[in-house]
Amino acid sequence: MSPASPNTRRHDREILALALPAFGALVAEPLFLMADSAMVGHLGTPQLAGLGIAAALLTTTVNVFVFLAYATTAAVARSVGARDLSAAIRQGIDGIWLAVILGLALVAAVLPTAPALVDAFGASATAAPHAVTYLRISTLGIPAMLVVLAATGVLRGLQDTRTPLYVAVGGFTANIALNALFLYGLGWGIAGSAWGTVLAQVAMAAVYLRVVVRGARAHGAGLRPSPGGILAGARAGVPLLIRTLSLRGVLLIATAVAARLGDTDIAAHQIGLTVWILLAFALDAIAIAGQAIIGRHLGAGDAAGALAACRRMVWWGTVSGAALAVLVAASSPLILRLFTGDPEVRSHLLPVLLVIAVTEPIAGVVFVLDGVLMGAGDGQYLAGAMLLTLAVFAPAALLVPVLGGGVTALWWAIAGLSMAVRLVTLSLRARTGRWLVTGAVRA
């Protein structure tokens, strides 16, 4: 396919139209915690430490259920491709009901166990009360967070990534305003920060629900829960849940190994991980476009169109990864100065940044293929591929301190070995064409 061909230009327009707003929404999400941290930091060190512990627990809990967005996107996009908008929205509503059920279950589980969860993180006596307070209040917002995930998946499946961007920016703005009012205006302390975030999340969920309900009424889709539809959504989500847990396992093992290497290495590791995750947002935006576009093509019975879109997205992933690699390498002196003033940490961090730069083109392809297979509903293969990656990565990472390696060796395992395994498994699947299952519902 010629880079200047009409089909290529059409794919490029579609990819960019979906990926650019998706990137904005992805970047807006972590700003919630950044805003909380900046404001709570002025209350005192114990409060900030408590926020850090509670936020880590909340982020881990919610991110485990990101399959609500992924599975819903694929299912809705297929129905859109089949030109059945009523069924598309109906599947989205089932995903939202599943989010409500899971959210309420998590509230029931976390509220009574909050002190034990905080203790498990080794919180100090001064930080623990603040962590428990923030965790208990913020837990009330979990159902809204999960509804936002599922509803975001609905809109992505409907080929709309602009509305999630607007909602994310609005939620971020409301979060800052409410935190300022509750913390400084009313003097509620860390509880005020938690309530501000909860209210902002509830408002975001309400906006999404209004959009979905309006679409349901316009296309004659029912709003009541469908046990069969909810169960189907849960079944589709299980493989993606396994994939996510396996990915979390890689990151947790990496952090545990880095901690064993010493304070300097763990500091360099955390900074490197921060940079890596930020880069992942850019690549994930293309993957989100892939989920929506591939699902729509397959729902329309257009396997050739799905394959052509996949090839073009791989090109975009490669180019984006290469561009990010150059950016990281060129800006590494600035990153060193920005994140740390410790010369020893800088000396450990520089090679980590170079490893990230060298492997970023691989990550670009991996993220895209991950999104393509998610859009195709190929969750079982993704789960198996990620379990294999964890099985290969874990012993390699655990051997790093045994063999006298440092944080650079660990990052070759993270960004090099694990991403190489994912590249091989996902590329092999893409080439077989077995993921090209057409129809409004994946058989």
PDB file of N, CA, C and O in Angstrom, residues 356-402:
ATOM      1  N   ILE A 356      15.117   2.444  27.904  1.00  0.00           N
ATOM      2  CA  ILE A 356      13.739   2.777  27.527  1.00  0.00           C
ATOM      3  C   ILE A 356      13.699   3.318  26.100  1.00  0.00           C
ATOM      4  O   ILE A 356      12.837   2.939  25.299  1.00  0.00           O
ATOM      5  N   ALA A 357      14.637   4.200  25.772  1.00  0.00           N
ATOM      6  CA  ALA A 357      14.669   4.785  24.427  1.00  0.00           C
ATOM      7  C   ALA A 357      14.890   3.710  23.363  1.00  0.00           C
ATOM      8  O   ALA A 357      14.192   3.678  22.340  1.00  0.00           O
ATOM      9  N   VAL A 358      15.844   2.823  23.599  1.00  0.00           N
ATOM     10  CA  VAL A 358      16.183   1.796  22.610  1.00  0.00           C
ATOM     11  C   VAL A 358      15.010   0.852  22.352  1.00  0.00           C
ATOM     12  O   VAL A 358      14.780   0.417  21.211  1.00  0.00           O
ATOM     13  N   THR A 359      14.240   0.557  23.397  1.00  0.00           N
ATOM     14  CA  THR A 359      13.160  -0.437  23.273  1.00  0.00           C
ATOM     15  C   THR A 359      11.806   0.170  22.941  1.00  0.00           C
ATOM     16  O   THR A 359      10.837  -0.567  22.733  1.00  0.00           O
ATOM     17  N   GLU A 360      11.728   1.496  22.868  1.00  0.00           N
ATOM     18  CA  GLU A 360      10.428   2.138  22.650  1.00  0.00           C
ATOM     19  C   GLU A 360       9.791   1.780  21.303  1.00  0.00           C
ATOM     20  O   GLU A 360       8.566   1.612  21.229  1.00  0.00           O
ATOM     21  N   PRO A 361      10.546   1.629  20.202  1.00  0.00           N
ATOM     22  CA  PRO A 361       9.903   1.198  18.951  1.00  0.00           C
ATOM     23  C   PRO A 361       9.234  -0.170  19.077  1.00  0.00           C
ATOM     24  O   PRO A 361       8.181  -0.408  18.471  1.00  0.00           O
ATOM     25  N   ILE A 362       9.840  -1.068  19.852  1.00  0.00           N
ATOM     26  CA  ILE A 362       9.206  -2.377  20.096  1.00  0.00           C
ATOM     27  C   ILE A 362       7.901  -2.178  20.848  1.00  0.00           C
ATOM     28  O   ILE A 362       6.871  -2.768  20.518  1.00  0.00           O
ATOM     29  N   ALA A 363       7.937  -1.329  21.879  1.00  0.00           N
ATOM     30  CA  ALA A 363       6.729  -1.057  22.665  1.00  0.00           C
ATOM     31  C   ALA A 363       5.624  -0.488  21.785  1.00  0.00           C
ATOM     32  O   ALA A 363       4.444  -0.811  21.970  1.00  0.00           O
ATOM     33  N   GLY A 364       6.010   0.348  20.808  1.00  0.00           N
ATOM     34  CA  GLY A 364       5.010   0.934  19.922  1.00  0.00           C
ATOM     35  C   GLY A 364       4.225  -0.117  19.174  1.00  0.00           C
ATOM     36  O   GLY A 364       2.989  -0.042  19.075  1.00  0.00           O
ATOM     37  N   VAL A 365       4.896  -1.133  18.656  1.00  0.00           N
ATOM     38  CA  VAL A 365       4.220  -2.210  17.932  1.00  0.00           C
ATOM     39  C   VAL A 365       3.408  -3.072  18.892  1.00  0.00           C
ATOM     40  O   VAL A 365       2.275  -3.471  18.587  1.00  0.00           O
ATOM     41  N   VAL A 366       3.962  -3.359  20.053  1.00  0.00           N
ATOM     42  CA  VAL A 366       3.275  -4.203  21.037  1.00  0.00           C
ATOM     43  C   VAL A 366       1.955  -3.578  21.465  1.00  0.00           C
ATOM     44  O   VAL A 366       0.915  -4.244  21.504  1.00  0.00           O
ATOM     45  N   PHE A 367       1.973  -2.296  21.790  1.00  0.00           N
ATOM     46  CA  PHE A 367       0.754  -1.632  22.236  1.00  0.00           C
ATOM     47  C   PHE A 367      -0.314  -1.667  21.154  1.00  0.00           C
ATOM     48  O   PHE A 367      -1.504  -1.892  21.434  1.00  0.00           O
ATOM     49  N   VAL A 368       0.091  -1.415  19.919  1.00  0.00           N
ATOM     50  CA  VAL A 368      -0.864  -1.408  18.813  1.00  0.00           C
ATOM     51  C   VAL A 368      -1.486  -2.787  18.614  1.00  0.00           C
ATOM     52  O   VAL A 368      -2.707  -2.925  18.499  1.00  0.00           O
ATOM     53  N   LEU A 369      -0.663  -3.826  18.569  1.00  0.00           N
ATOM     54  CA  LEU A 369      -1.183  -5.175  18.370  1.00  0.00           C
ATOM     55  C   LEU A 369      -2.066  -5.613  19.530  1.00  0.00           C
ATOM     56  O   LEU A 369      -3.053  -6.333  19.336  1.00  0.00           O
ATOM     57  N   ASP A 370      -1.729  -5.174  20.731  1.00  0.00           N
ATOM     58  CA  ASP A 370      -2.563  -5.439  21.899  1.00  0.00           C
ATOM     59  C   ASP A 370      -3.955  -4.852  21.670  1.00  0.00           C
ATOM     60  O   ASP A 370      -4.969  -5.520  21.909  1.00  0.00           O
ATOM     61  N   GLY A 371      -4.003  -3.592  21.202  1.00  0.00           N
ATOM     62  CA  GLY A 371      -5.282  -2.953  20.936  1.00  0.00           C
ATOM     63  C   GLY A 371      -6.047  -3.608  19.804  1.00  0.00           C
ATOM     64  O   GLY A 371      -7.273  -3.760  19.864  1.00  0.00           O
ATOM     65  N   VAL A 372      -5.336  -4.016  18.762  1.00  0.00           N
ATOM     66  CA  VAL A 372      -5.974  -4.689  17.626  1.00  0.00           C
ATOM     67  C   VAL A 372      -6.665  -5.974  18.077  1.00  0.00           C
ATOM     68  O   VAL A 372      -7.832  -6.228  17.744  1.00  0.00           O
ATOM     69  N   LEU A 373      -5.961  -6.793  18.851  1.00  0.00           N
ATOM     70  CA  LEU A 373      -6.533  -8.066  19.291  1.00  0.00           C
ATOM     71  C   LEU A 373      -7.647  -7.859  20.310  1.00  0.00           C
ATOM     72  O   LEU A 373      -8.596  -8.649  20.371  1.00  0.00           O
ATOM     73  N   MET A 374      -7.547  -6.798  21.119  1.00  0.00           N
ATOM     74  CA  MET A 374      -8.662  -6.473  22.016  1.00  0.00           C
ATOM     75  C   MET A 374      -9.896  -6.093  21.207  1.00  0.00           C
ATOM     76  O   MET A 374     -11.013  -6.516  21.517  1.00  0.00           O
ATOM     77  N   GLY A 375      -9.698  -5.262  20.195  1.00  0.00           N
ATOM     78  CA  GLY A 375     -10.818  -4.865  19.356  1.00  0.00           C
ATOM     79  C   GLY A 375     -11.457  -6.049  18.653  1.00  0.00           C
ATOM     80  O   GLY A 375     -12.657  -6.055  18.374  1.00  0.00           O
ATOM     81  N   ALA A 376     -10.659  -7.075  18.376  1.00  0.00           N
ATOM     82  CA  ALA A 376     -11.175  -8.290  17.747  1.00  0.00           C
ATOM     83  C   ALA A 376     -11.836  -9.228  18.747  1.00  0.00           C
ATOM     84  O   ALA A 376     -12.404 -10.255  18.359  1.00  0.00           O
ATOM     85  N   GLY A 377     -11.747  -8.895  20.039  1.00  0.00           N
ATOM     86  CA  GLY A 377     -12.317  -9.759  21.065  1.00  0.00           C
ATOM     87  C   GLY A 377     -11.501 -11.007  21.317  1.00  0.00           C
ATOM     88  O   GLY A 377     -12.025 -12.029  21.789  1.00  0.00           O
ATOM     89  N   ASP A 378     -10.200 -10.946  21.019  1.00  0.00           N
ATOM     90  CA  ASP A 378      -9.316 -12.112  21.136  1.00  0.00           C
ATOM     91  C   ASP A 378      -8.715 -12.194  22.542  1.00  0.00           C
ATOM     92  O   ASP A 378      -7.505 -12.348  22.709  1.00  0.00           O
ATOM     93  N   GLY A 379      -9.577 -12.070  23.554  1.00  0.00           N
ATOM     94  CA  GLY A 379      -9.116 -11.987  24.933  1.00  0.00           C
ATOM     95  C   GLY A 379      -8.393 -13.214  25.440  1.00  0.00           C
ATOM     96  O   GLY A 379      -7.422 -13.110  26.188  1.00  0.00           O
ATOM     97  N   GLN A 380      -8.860 -14.400  25.039  1.00  0.00           N
ATOM     98  CA  GLN A 380      -8.231 -15.629  25.543  1.00  0.00           C
ATOM     99  C   GLN A 380      -6.767 -15.714  25.103  1.00  0.00           C
ATOM    100  O   GLN A 380      -5.901 -16.100  25.891  1.00  0.00           O
ATOM    101  N   TYR A 381      -6.507 -15.334  23.856  1.00  0.00           N
ATOM    102  CA  TYR A 381      -5.111 -15.373  23.401  1.00  0.00           C
ATOM    103  C   TYR A 381      -4.282 -14.332  24.153  1.00  0.00           C
ATOM    104  O   TYR A 381      -3.150 -14.609  24.545  1.00  0.00           O
ATOM    105  N   LEU A 382      -4.825 -13.148  24.358  1.00  0.00           N
ATOM    106  CA  LEU A 382      -4.101 -12.100  25.078  1.00  0.00           C
ATOM    107  C   LEU A 382      -3.774 -12.540  26.500  1.00  0.00           C
ATOM    108  O   LEU A 382      -2.686 -12.248  27.015  1.00  0.00           O
ATOM    109  N   ALA A 383      -4.716 -13.230  27.141  1.00  0.00           N
ATOM    110  CA  ALA A 383      -4.465 -13.723  28.497  1.00  0.00           C
ATOM    111  C   ALA A 383      -3.315 -14.725  28.502  1.00  0.00           C
ATOM    112  O   ALA A 383      -2.400 -14.648  29.342  1.00  0.00           O
ATOM    113  N   GLY A 384      -3.340 -15.669  27.565  1.00  0.00           N
ATOM    114  CA  GLY A 384      -2.271 -16.664  27.489  1.00  0.00           C
ATOM    115  C   GLY A 384      -0.926 -16.046  27.167  1.00  0.00           C
ATOM    116  O   GLY A 384       0.106 -16.417  27.752  1.00  0.00           O
ATOM    117  N   ALA A 385      -0.922 -15.070  26.261  1.00  0.00           N
ATOM    118  CA  ALA A 385       0.336 -14.408  25.879  1.00  0.00           C
ATOM    119  C   ALA A 385       0.929 -13.643  27.054  1.00  0.00           C
ATOM    120  O   ALA A 385       2.151 -13.647  27.269  1.00  0.00           O
ATOM    121  N   MET A 386       0.082 -12.994  27.847  1.00  0.00           N
ATOM    122  CA  MET A 386       0.592 -12.221  28.981  1.00  0.00           C
ATOM    123  C   MET A 386       1.050 -13.137  30.110  1.00  0.00           C
ATOM    124  O   MET A 386       2.019 -12.823  30.815  1.00  0.00           O
ATOM    125  N   LEU A 387       0.383 -14.258  30.291  1.00  0.00           N
ATOM    126  CA  LEU A 387       0.841 -15.236  31.290  1.00  0.00           C
ATOM    127  C   LEU A 387       2.213 -15.788  30.902  1.00  0.00           C
ATOM    128  O   LEU A 387       3.081 -15.986  31.768  1.00  0.00           O
ATOM    129  N   LEU A 388       2.420 -16.040  29.603  1.00  0.00           N
ATOM    130  CA  LEU A 388       3.723 -16.500  29.126  1.00  0.00           C
ATOM    131  C   LEU A 388       4.789 -15.432  29.378  1.00  0.00           C
ATOM    132  O   LEU A 388       5.903 -15.742  29.808  1.00  0.00           O
ATOM    133  N   THR A 389       4.439 -14.180  29.127  1.00  0.00           N
ATOM    134  CA  THR A 389       5.378 -13.080  29.378  1.00  0.00           C
ATOM    135  C   THR A 389       5.771 -13.030  30.844  1.00  0.00           C
ATOM    136  O   THR A 389       6.958 -12.881  31.175  1.00  0.00           O
ATOM    137  N   LEU A 390       4.793 -13.165  31.729  1.00  0.00           N
ATOM    138  CA  LEU A 390       5.078 -13.175  33.171  1.00  0.00           C
ATOM    139  C   LEU A 390       5.972 -14.344  33.540  1.00  0.00           C
ATOM    140  O   LEU A 390       6.912 -14.197  34.337  1.00  0.00           O
ATOM    141  N   ALA A 391       5.701 -15.510  32.945  1.00  0.00           N
ATOM    142  CA  ALA A 391       6.492 -16.707  33.253  1.00  0.00           C
ATOM    143  C   ALA A 391       7.943 -16.557  32.801  1.00  0.00           C
ATOM    144  O   ALA A 391       8.858 -17.086  33.438  1.00  0.00           O
ATOM    145  N   VAL A 392       8.180 -15.861  31.696  1.00  0.00           N
ATOM    146  CA  VAL A 392       9.543 -15.641  31.207  1.00  0.00           C
ATOM    147  C   VAL A 392      10.224 -14.529  32.001  1.00  0.00           C
ATOM    148  O   VAL A 392      11.408 -14.633  32.362  1.00  0.00           O
ATOM    149  N   PHE A 393       9.471 -13.466  32.289  1.00  0.00           N
ATOM    150  CA  PHE A 393      10.056 -12.302  32.960  1.00  0.00           C
ATOM    151  C   PHE A 393      10.434 -12.576  34.414  1.00  0.00           C
ATOM    152  O   PHE A 393      11.513 -12.168  34.865  1.00  0.00           O
ATOM    153  N   ALA A 394       9.561 -13.259  35.150  1.00  0.00           N
ATOM    154  CA  ALA A 394       9.754 -13.419  36.591  1.00  0.00           C
ATOM    155  C   ALA A 394      11.112 -14.026  36.948  1.00  0.00           C
ATOM    156  O   ALA A 394      11.860 -13.437  37.749  1.00  0.00           O
ATOM    157  N   PRO A 395      11.488 -15.185  36.395  1.00  0.00           N
ATOM    158  CA  PRO A 395      12.799 -15.741  36.764  1.00  0.00           C
ATOM    159  C   PRO A 395      13.962 -14.856  36.317  1.00  0.00           C
ATOM    160  O   PRO A 395      14.968 -14.754  37.029  1.00  0.00           O
ATOM    161  N   ALA A 396      13.822 -14.223  35.149  1.00  0.00           N
ATOM    162  CA  ALA A 396      14.898 -13.345  34.674  1.00  0.00           C
ATOM    163  C   ALA A 396      15.090 -12.166  35.626  1.00  0.00           C
ATOM    164  O   ALA A 396      16.227 -11.798  35.966  1.00  0.00           O
ATOM    165  N   ALA A 397      13.997 -11.571  36.072  1.00  0.00           N
ATOM    166  CA  ALA A 397      14.083 -10.435  36.992  1.00  0.00           C
ATOM    167  C   ALA A 397      14.633 -10.861  38.344  1.00  0.00           C
ATOM    168  O   ALA A 397      15.471 -10.163  38.933  1.00  0.00           O
ATOM    169  N   LEU A 398      14.190 -12.002  38.840  1.00  0.00           N
ATOM    170  CA  LEU A 398      14.649 -12.475  40.148  1.00  0.00           C
ATOM    171  C   LEU A 398      16.122 -12.846  40.133  1.00  0.00           C
ATOM    172  O   LEU A 398      16.787 -12.830  41.174  1.00  0.00           O
ATOM    173  N   LEU A 399      16.653 -13.178  38.951  1.00  0.00           N
ATOM    174  CA  LEU A 399      18.075 -13.508  38.839  1.00  0.00           C
ATOM    175  C   LEU A 399      18.974 -12.274  38.834  1.00  0.00           C
ATOM    176  O   LEU A 399      20.184 -12.393  39.038  1.00  0.00           O
ATOM    177  N   VAL A 400      18.401 -11.096  38.590  1.00  0.00           N
ATOM    178  CA  VAL A 400      19.210  -9.878  38.500  1.00  0.00           C
ATOM    179  C   VAL A 400      20.047  -9.650  39.746  1.00  0.00           C
ATOM    180  O   VAL A 400      21.278  -9.508  39.665  1.00  0.00           O
ATOM    181  N   PRO A 401      19.438  -9.615  40.970  1.00  0.00           N
ATOM    182  CA  PRO A 401      20.281  -9.418  42.155  1.00  0.00           C
ATOM    183  C   PRO A 401      21.189 -10.610  42.450  1.00  0.00           C
ATOM    184  O   PRO A 401      22.296 -10.445  42.977  1.00  0.00           O
ATOM    185  N   VAL A 402      20.736 -11.813  42.098  1.00  0.00           N
ATOM    186  CA  VAL A 402      21.544 -13.014  42.352  1.00  0.00           C
ATOM    187  C   VAL A 402      22.841 -12.969  41.549  1.00  0.00           C
ATOM    188  O   VAL A 402      23.918 -13.342  42.033  1.00  0.00           O
TER     189      VAL A 402
END
